[in-house]
Tab-separated table of C-alpha atoms in Angstrom:
chain	number	residue	atom	x	y	z
A	1	MET	CA	95.257	94.851	43.083
A	2	ALA	CA	98.102	93.490	40.632
A	3	ASN	CA	100.559	94.128	38.683
A	4	THR	CA	101.144	93.597	34.533
A	5	ARG	CA	102.564	94.378	32.066
A	6	LEU	CA	99.564	92.878	29.450
A	7	PRO	CA	96.385	95.116	28.825
A	8	THR	CA	94.040	95.479	32.093
A	9	ILE	CA	90.521	96.409	32.055
A	10	ALA	CA	88.267	96.940	34.738
A	11	THR	CA	83.866	97.694	34.366
A	12	ILE	CA	83.922	100.040	36.873
A	13	THR	CA	80.178	100.160	38.805
A	14	ALA	CA	81.484	101.143	41.791
A	15	GLN	CA	83.630	103.888	44.849
A	16	ASN	CA	87.078	102.267	45.050
A	17	THR	CA	88.031	100.171	41.608
A	18	GLY	CA	90.027	100.186	39.220
A	19	THR	CA	92.365	98.715	36.491
A	20	ASP	CA	95.501	96.814	38.038
A	21	TRP	CA	98.846	98.316	37.752
A	22	LEU	CA	100.298	98.717	34.377
A	23	LEU	CA	104.197	98.360	34.731
A	24	LEU	CA	105.922	100.779	32.192
A	25	PRO	CA	109.719	100.743	32.053
A	26	ALA	CA	111.558	104.163	31.784
A	27	GLY	CA	110.692	106.106	27.519
A	28	GLY	CA	107.422	103.478	27.767
A	29	ALA	CA	104.396	104.986	27.253
A	30	ALA	CA	100.218	103.809	28.024
A	31	THR	CA	97.061	104.144	26.400
A	32	LEU	CA	93.821	104.531	28.202
A	33	GLN	CA	90.412	104.699	27.945
A	34	VAL	CA	87.243	105.723	29.399
A	35	SER	CA	84.116	104.707	27.988
A	36	GLY	CA	80.744	103.872	28.966
A	37	THR	CA	77.146	105.914	30.126
A	38	PHE	CA	78.584	106.751	34.091
A	39	VAL	CA	78.071	110.038	37.230
A	40	ALA	CA	81.795	109.066	37.751
A	41	VAL	CA	84.958	110.399	38.241
A	42	ILE	CA	87.980	108.256	37.136
A	43	THR	CA	91.440	108.604	38.269
A	44	LEU	CA	94.503	108.677	36.299
A	45	GLN	CA	97.391	107.352	39.304
A	46	PHE	CA	100.486	107.309	38.629
A	47	ARG	CA	103.442	105.610	40.983
A	48	PHE	CA	107.092	105.655	40.205
A	49	GLY	CA	109.173	102.502	40.198
A	50	ASP	CA	108.152	99.922	42.808
A	51	GLU	CA	107.756	103.041	45.523
A	52	SER	CA	103.408	103.272	47.827
A	53	ALA	CA	103.244	106.748	46.905
A	54	VAL	CA	100.809	107.507	43.988
A	55	HIS	CA	100.495	110.099	42.574
A	56	ASP	CA	96.955	111.504	40.972
A	57	VAL	CA	97.732	113.571	37.322
A	58	GLU	CA	94.312	113.739	36.774
A	59	THR	CA	90.302	113.142	36.039
A	60	TYR	CA	87.942	112.095	34.029
A	61	THR	CA	84.020	112.699	34.049
A	62	ALA	CA	83.813	111.582	30.138
A	63	ALA	CA	83.880	109.857	27.488
A	64	THR	CA	88.302	109.815	27.047
A	65	LEU	CA	91.142	108.257	25.012
A	66	ARG	CA	94.712	109.736	25.750
A	67	ASN	CA	98.362	108.305	25.543
A	68	PHE	CA	100.666	108.834	28.587
A	69	LEU	CA	103.993	108.489	28.425
A	70	THR	CA	106.321	108.745	31.432
A	71	TYR	CA	110.597	108.936	31.393
A	72	SER	CA	110.549	106.704	34.450
A	73	PRO	CA	110.358	103.341	35.428
A	74	GLY	CA	106.944	103.554	36.965
A	75	GLN	CA	103.062	102.045	36.898
A	76	VAL	CA	99.238	103.896	36.010
A	77	ARG	CA	96.299	102.907	36.391
A	78	LEU	CA	92.557	104.053	36.015
A	79	PHE	CA	90.352	104.363	39.508
A	80	CYS	CA	87.603	105.804	41.241
A	81	LYS	CA	88.497	107.094	44.478
A	82	THR	CA	85.765	106.624	47.718
A	83	GLY	CA	82.987	109.486	47.052
A	84	SER	CA	84.004	109.726	43.595
A	85	PHE	CA	81.100	107.337	42.063
A	86	THR	CA	77.277	108.244	41.398
A	87	SER	CA	75.728	106.123	38.952
A	88	GLY	CA	76.475	103.829	35.653
A	89	ALA	CA	79.125	101.589	34.356
A	90	ALA	CA	82.671	102.871	33.096
A	91	VAL	CA	84.542	100.966	30.933
A	92	ILE	CA	88.360	101.387	32.237
A	93	GLU	CA	91.710	100.004	29.974
A	94	ALA	CA	94.798	100.887	30.001
A	95	ARG	CA	96.935	99.212	27.730
A	96	PRO	CA	101.019	99.056	26.677
A	97	GLY	CA	101.580	101.518	24.154
A	98	LYS	CA	104.787	102.141	21.825
A	99	GLN	CA	108.174	102.580	23.885
A	100	ARG	CA	110.043	105.873	22.330
A	101	GLU	CA	112.740	104.833	20.471
């Protein structure tokens, strides 16, 4: 998946799919949205800077709208991991939010 500073949207209809990585500066923010009719677990993931280690932050099983804030530069995405999809379609979005002052 690509890295981007632009909004990234995906429709999840299978496991191992998600949004592109959204690049966030130190003090950055993202608005995350999960919608649709689905039976799945969508995981919010974060990685610091350009490192390859991915950290699971929290999971969603229903429609959600959330703001994510970071104190260090990194990347965030919404992802449906192996074994986490059953049925339906989840529309997931990660959009840059307003940077903290």
